[in-house]
Short mmCIF file of C-alpha atoms in Angstrom, two decimals:
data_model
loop_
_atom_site.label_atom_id
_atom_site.label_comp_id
_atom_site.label_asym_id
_atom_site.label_seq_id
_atom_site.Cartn_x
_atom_site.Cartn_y
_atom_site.Cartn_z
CA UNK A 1 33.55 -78.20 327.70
CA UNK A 2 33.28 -78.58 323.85
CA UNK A 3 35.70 -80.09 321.96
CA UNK A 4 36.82 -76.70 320.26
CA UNK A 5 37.04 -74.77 323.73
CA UNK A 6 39.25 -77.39 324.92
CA UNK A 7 41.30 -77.56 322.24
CA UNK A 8 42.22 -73.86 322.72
CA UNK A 9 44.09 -74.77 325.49
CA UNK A 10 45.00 -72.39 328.87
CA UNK A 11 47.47 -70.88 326.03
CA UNK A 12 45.03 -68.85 324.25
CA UNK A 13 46.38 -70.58 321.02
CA UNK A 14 44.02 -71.28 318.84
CA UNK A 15 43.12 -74.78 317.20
CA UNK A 16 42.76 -75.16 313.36
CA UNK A 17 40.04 -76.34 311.92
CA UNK A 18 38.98 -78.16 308.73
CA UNK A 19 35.67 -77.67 308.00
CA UNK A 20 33.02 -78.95 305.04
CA UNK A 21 31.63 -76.23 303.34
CA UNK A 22 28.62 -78.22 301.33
CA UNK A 23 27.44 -78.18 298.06
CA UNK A 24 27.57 -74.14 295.95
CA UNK A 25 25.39 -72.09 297.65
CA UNK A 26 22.90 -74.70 298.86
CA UNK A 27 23.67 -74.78 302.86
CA UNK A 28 22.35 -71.10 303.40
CA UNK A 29 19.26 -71.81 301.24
CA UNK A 30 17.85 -74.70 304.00
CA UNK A 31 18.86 -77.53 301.71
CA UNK A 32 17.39 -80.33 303.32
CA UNK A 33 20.27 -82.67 302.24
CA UNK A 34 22.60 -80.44 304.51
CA UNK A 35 20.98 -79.19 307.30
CA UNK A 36 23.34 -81.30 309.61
CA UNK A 37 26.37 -79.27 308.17
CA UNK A 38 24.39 -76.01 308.28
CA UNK A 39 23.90 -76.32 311.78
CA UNK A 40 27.43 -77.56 312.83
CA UNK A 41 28.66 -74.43 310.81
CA UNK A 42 25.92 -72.07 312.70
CA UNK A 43 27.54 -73.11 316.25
CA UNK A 44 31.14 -72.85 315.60
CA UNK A 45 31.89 -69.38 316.77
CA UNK A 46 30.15 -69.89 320.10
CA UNK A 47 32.83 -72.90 321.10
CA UNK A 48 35.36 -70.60 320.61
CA UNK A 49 37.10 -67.74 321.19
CA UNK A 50 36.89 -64.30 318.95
CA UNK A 51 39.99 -65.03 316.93
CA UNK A 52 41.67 -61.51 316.02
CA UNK A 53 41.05 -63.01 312.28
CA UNK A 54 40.57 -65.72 309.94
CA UNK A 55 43.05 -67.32 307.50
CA UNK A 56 40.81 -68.90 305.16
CA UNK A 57 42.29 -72.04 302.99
CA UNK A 58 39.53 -72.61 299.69
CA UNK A 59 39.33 -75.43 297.74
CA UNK A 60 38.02 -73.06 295.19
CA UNK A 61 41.37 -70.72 294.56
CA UNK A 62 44.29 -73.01 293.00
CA UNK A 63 47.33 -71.36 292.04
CA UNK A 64 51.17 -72.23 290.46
CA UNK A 65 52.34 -70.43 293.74
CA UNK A 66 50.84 -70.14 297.04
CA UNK A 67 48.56 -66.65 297.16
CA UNK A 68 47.25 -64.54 299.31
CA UNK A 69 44.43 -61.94 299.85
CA UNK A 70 45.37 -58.61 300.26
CA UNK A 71 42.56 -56.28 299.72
CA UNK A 72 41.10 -54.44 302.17
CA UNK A 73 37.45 -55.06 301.25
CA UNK A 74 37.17 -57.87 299.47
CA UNK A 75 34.48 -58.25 296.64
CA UNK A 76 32.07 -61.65 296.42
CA UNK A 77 33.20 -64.20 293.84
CA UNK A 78 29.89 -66.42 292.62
CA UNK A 79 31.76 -69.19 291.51
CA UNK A 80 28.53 -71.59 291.01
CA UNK A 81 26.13 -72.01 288.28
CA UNK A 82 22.61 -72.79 288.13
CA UNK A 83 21.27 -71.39 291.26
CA UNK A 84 18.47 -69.11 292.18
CA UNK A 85 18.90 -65.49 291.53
CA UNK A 86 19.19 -64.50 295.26
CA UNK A 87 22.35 -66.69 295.58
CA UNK A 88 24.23 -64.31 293.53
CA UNK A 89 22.68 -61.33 295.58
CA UNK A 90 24.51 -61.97 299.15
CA UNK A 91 27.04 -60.29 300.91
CA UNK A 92 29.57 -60.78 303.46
CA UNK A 93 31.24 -57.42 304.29
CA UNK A 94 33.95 -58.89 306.83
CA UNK A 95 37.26 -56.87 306.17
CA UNK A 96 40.49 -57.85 304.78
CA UNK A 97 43.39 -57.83 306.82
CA UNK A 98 46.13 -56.39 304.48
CA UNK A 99 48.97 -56.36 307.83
CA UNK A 100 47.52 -60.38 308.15
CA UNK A 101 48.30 -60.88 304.56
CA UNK A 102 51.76 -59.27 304.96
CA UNK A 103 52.81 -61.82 307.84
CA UNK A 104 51.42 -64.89 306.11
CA UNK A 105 53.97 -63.82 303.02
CA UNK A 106 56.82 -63.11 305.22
CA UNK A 107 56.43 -66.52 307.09
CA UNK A 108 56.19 -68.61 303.80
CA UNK A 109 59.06 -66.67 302.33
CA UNK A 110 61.13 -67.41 305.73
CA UNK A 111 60.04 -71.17 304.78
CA UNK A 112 61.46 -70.95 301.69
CA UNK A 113 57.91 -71.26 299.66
CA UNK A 114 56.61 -69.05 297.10
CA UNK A 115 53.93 -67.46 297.60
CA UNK A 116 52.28 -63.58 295.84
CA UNK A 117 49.56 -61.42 296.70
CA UNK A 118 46.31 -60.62 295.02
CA UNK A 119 45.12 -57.36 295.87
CA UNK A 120 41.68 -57.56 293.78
CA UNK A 121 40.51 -61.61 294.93
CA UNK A 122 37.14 -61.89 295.83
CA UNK A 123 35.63 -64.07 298.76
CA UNK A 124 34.84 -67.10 297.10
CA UNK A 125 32.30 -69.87 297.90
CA UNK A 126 34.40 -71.85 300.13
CA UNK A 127 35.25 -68.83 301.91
CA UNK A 128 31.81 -66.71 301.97
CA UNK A 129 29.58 -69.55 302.78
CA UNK A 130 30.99 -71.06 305.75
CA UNK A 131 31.58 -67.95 306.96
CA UNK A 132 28.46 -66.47 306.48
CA UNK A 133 26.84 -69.39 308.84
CA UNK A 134 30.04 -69.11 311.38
CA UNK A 135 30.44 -65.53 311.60
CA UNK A 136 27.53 -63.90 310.30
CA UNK A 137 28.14 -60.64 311.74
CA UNK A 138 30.76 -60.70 309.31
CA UNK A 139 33.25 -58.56 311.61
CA UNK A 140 35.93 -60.35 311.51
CA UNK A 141 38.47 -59.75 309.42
CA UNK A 142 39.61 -62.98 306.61
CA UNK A 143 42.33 -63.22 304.56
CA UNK A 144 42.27 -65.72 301.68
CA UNK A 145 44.92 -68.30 300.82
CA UNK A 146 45.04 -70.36 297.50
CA UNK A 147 46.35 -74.17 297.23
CA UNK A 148 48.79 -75.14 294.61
CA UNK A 149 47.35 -76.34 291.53
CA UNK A 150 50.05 -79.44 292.20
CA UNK A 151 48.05 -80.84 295.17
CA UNK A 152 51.28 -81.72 296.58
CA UNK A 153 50.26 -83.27 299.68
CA UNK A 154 53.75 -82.58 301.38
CA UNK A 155 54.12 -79.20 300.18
CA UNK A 156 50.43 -78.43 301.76
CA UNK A 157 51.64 -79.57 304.90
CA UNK A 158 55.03 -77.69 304.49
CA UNK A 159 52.59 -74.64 303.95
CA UNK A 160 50.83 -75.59 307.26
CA UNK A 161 53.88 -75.90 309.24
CA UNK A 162 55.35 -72.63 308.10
CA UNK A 163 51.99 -70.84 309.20
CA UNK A 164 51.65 -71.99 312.78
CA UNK A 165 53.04 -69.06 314.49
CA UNK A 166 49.54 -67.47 313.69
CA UNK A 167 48.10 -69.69 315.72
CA UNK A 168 49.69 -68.15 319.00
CA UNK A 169 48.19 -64.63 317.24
CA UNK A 170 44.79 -65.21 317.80
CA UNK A 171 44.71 -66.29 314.42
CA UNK A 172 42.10 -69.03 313.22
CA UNK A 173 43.77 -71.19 310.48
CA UNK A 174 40.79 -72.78 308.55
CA UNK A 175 40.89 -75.18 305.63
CA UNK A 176 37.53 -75.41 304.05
CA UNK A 177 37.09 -77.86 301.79
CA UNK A 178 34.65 -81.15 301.58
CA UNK A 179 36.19 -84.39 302.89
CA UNK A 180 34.15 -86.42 299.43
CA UNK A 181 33.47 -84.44 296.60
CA UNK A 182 33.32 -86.70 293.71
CA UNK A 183 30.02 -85.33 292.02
CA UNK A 184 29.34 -87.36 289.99
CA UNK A 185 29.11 -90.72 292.17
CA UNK A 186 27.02 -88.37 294.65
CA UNK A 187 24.49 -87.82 292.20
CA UNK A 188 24.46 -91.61 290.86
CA UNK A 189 23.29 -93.76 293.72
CA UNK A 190 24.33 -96.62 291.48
CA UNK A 191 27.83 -95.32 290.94
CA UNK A 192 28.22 -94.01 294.84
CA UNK A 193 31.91 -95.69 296.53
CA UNK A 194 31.60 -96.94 300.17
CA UNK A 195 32.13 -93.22 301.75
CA UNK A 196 32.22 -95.02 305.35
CA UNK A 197 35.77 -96.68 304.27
CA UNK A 198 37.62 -93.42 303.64
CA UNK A 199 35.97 -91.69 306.26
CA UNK A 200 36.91 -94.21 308.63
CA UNK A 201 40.61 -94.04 307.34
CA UNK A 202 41.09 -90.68 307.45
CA UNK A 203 38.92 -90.41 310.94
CA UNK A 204 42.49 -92.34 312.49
CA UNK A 205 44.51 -90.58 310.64
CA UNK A 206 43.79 -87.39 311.64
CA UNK A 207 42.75 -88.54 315.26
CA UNK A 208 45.30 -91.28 316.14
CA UNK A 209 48.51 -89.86 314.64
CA UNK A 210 50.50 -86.71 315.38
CA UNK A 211 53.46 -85.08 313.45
CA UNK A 212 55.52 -86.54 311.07
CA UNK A 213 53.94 -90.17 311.15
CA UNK A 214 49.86 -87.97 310.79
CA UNK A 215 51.83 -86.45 307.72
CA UNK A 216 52.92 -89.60 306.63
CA UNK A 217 49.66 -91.18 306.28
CA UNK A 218 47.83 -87.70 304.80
CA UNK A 219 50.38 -87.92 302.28
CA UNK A 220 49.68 -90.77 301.12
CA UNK A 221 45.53 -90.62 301.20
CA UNK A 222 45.47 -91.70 297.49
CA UNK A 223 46.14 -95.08 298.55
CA UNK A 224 44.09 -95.35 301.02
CA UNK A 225 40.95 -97.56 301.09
CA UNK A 226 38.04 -95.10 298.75
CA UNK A 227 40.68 -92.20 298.60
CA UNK A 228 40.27 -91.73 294.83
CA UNK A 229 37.11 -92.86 294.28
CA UNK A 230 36.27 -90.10 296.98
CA UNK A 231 38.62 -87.83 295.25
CA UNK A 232 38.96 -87.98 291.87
CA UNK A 233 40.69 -84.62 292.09
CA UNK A 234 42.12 -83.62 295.41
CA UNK A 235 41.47 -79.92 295.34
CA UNK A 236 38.73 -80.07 297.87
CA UNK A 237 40.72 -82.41 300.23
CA UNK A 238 43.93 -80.43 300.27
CA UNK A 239 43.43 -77.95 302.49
CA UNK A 240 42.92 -80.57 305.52
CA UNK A 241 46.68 -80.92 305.13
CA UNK A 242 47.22 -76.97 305.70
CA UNK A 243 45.86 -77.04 308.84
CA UNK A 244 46.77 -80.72 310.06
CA UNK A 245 50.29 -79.16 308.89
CA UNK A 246 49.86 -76.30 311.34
CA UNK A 247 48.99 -78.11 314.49
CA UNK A 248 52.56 -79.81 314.15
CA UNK A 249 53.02 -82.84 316.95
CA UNK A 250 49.45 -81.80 318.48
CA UNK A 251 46.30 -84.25 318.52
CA UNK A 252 43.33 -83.70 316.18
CA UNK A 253 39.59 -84.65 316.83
CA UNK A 254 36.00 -85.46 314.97
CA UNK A 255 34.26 -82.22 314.62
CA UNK A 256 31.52 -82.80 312.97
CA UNK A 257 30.33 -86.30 311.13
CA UNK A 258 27.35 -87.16 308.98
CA UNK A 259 26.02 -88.16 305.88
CA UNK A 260 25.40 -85.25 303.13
CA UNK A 261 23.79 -85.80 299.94
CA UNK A 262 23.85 -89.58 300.98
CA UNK A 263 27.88 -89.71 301.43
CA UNK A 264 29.56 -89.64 304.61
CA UNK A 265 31.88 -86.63 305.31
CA UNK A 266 33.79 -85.58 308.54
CA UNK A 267 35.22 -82.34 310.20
CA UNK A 268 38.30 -82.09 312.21
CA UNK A 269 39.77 -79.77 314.99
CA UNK A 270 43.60 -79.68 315.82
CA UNK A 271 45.49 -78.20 318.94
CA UNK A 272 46.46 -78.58 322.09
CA UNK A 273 43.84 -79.90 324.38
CA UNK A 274 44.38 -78.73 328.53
#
């Protein structure tokens, strides 16, 4: 059994998932650099269930309040530069899930956190690419979440906790970000931190600790050994803590794990394993 089907659990909840989404565009164009990641994201609906939809957490969508995705049909957002024309030709026609939208505001205001809707946000590159690998059929519906332009690691896992219900909905909480994204080291093999030192720390962190004392040490990734020189800005790391958030005092395993554009990045799944 694969590590996502047994994380499911005899339940039928579902796990929660942080997943890399690669570099722009580049993972649905055969980029050799990522064909690891394109593959890992190719497999990901067989080990699991149909989820009755998909709360999508970008790295690309930062906001002074938590928001959400309410439009029925959401448009494509092309927020890269520089790529070949046909990257700004695709299309993922997956629904919106207004009623989905509804509950995720209703659960954050019962938390006590602000959050808004967007009725015209498109499906942007942390959403649509993933996606369009995982789910190609594109039939399942996805509602969008933002992170706080703060990058307050507690309040991200405040957001998590608050969302968790979903998960006995058949709902697939997914943060999509990219556990190193400091470009400008990845392009400089001179200027390139030791990627295998975070990776490693945040490997046991996510794998070793549960609850308050997993929040504990997510909180504080900044210090930990390559955390800033892996994350200069956090943007793309934050939404790990929305779904480590959501799987509450439940254990969280390696996903995926490999080296991308010569820096080592991981993948996690959370939940309750039989």
């Amino acid at each position: 059994m694969t590590v996502l089907a047994q994380q499911c659990g005899a339940s039928g909840r579902m796990p929660t998932l942080f997943w890399n989404h690669g570099g722009g565009p580049m993972p649905l164009l055969g980029d050799r650099s990522q064909a690891s990641l394109t593959q890992y994201l190719k497999g990901v609906a067989a080990r699991l269930p149909k989820p009755t939809a998909i709360l999508a957490v970008s790295a690309h969508w930062e906001a002074e309040k938590v928001m959400v995705s309410t439009c029925p049909a959401p448009p494509m957002l092309f927020d890269y530069y520089g790529f070949p024309p046909e990257t700004y030709q695709f299309k993922y026609p997956a629904p919106g899930d207004p009623a989905l939208a509804q509950r995720v505001l209703g659960l954050l205001g019962s938390a006590g956190i602000a959050a808004g809707a967007d009725a015209s946000r498109g499906y942007d590159h942390g959403t649509f690419v993933p996606l369009m690998l995982a789910y190609p059929e594109a039939r399942v519906p996805v509602v969008q979440m933002s992170v706080l332009r703060s990058m307050d690691p507690g309040a991200h896992l405040a957001i998590g906790r608050a969302l968790a219900p979903l998960r006995d909905e058949g709902v697939l909480i997914v943060g999509s970000g990219m556990t190193f994204h400091n470009m400008g080291a990845a392009s400089n093999p001179a200027r390139q931190p030791n990627t295998n030192a975070f990776d490693s720390w945040l490997t046991a962190a996510c794998t070793e600790a549960v609850g308050s004392k997993r929040a504990e040490l997510l909180t504080g990734w900044a210090k930990a050994p390559g955390g800033r020189e892996s994350h200069p800005r956090e943007e793309h790391f934050i939404p790990l803590l929305v779904a480590a958030g959501a799987a509450g005092e439940e254990p969280g395993r390696v996903d995926y794990s490999d080296w991308v554009m010569g820096t080592k990045i991981s993948g996690f799944v959370f939940g309750t394993a039989p």
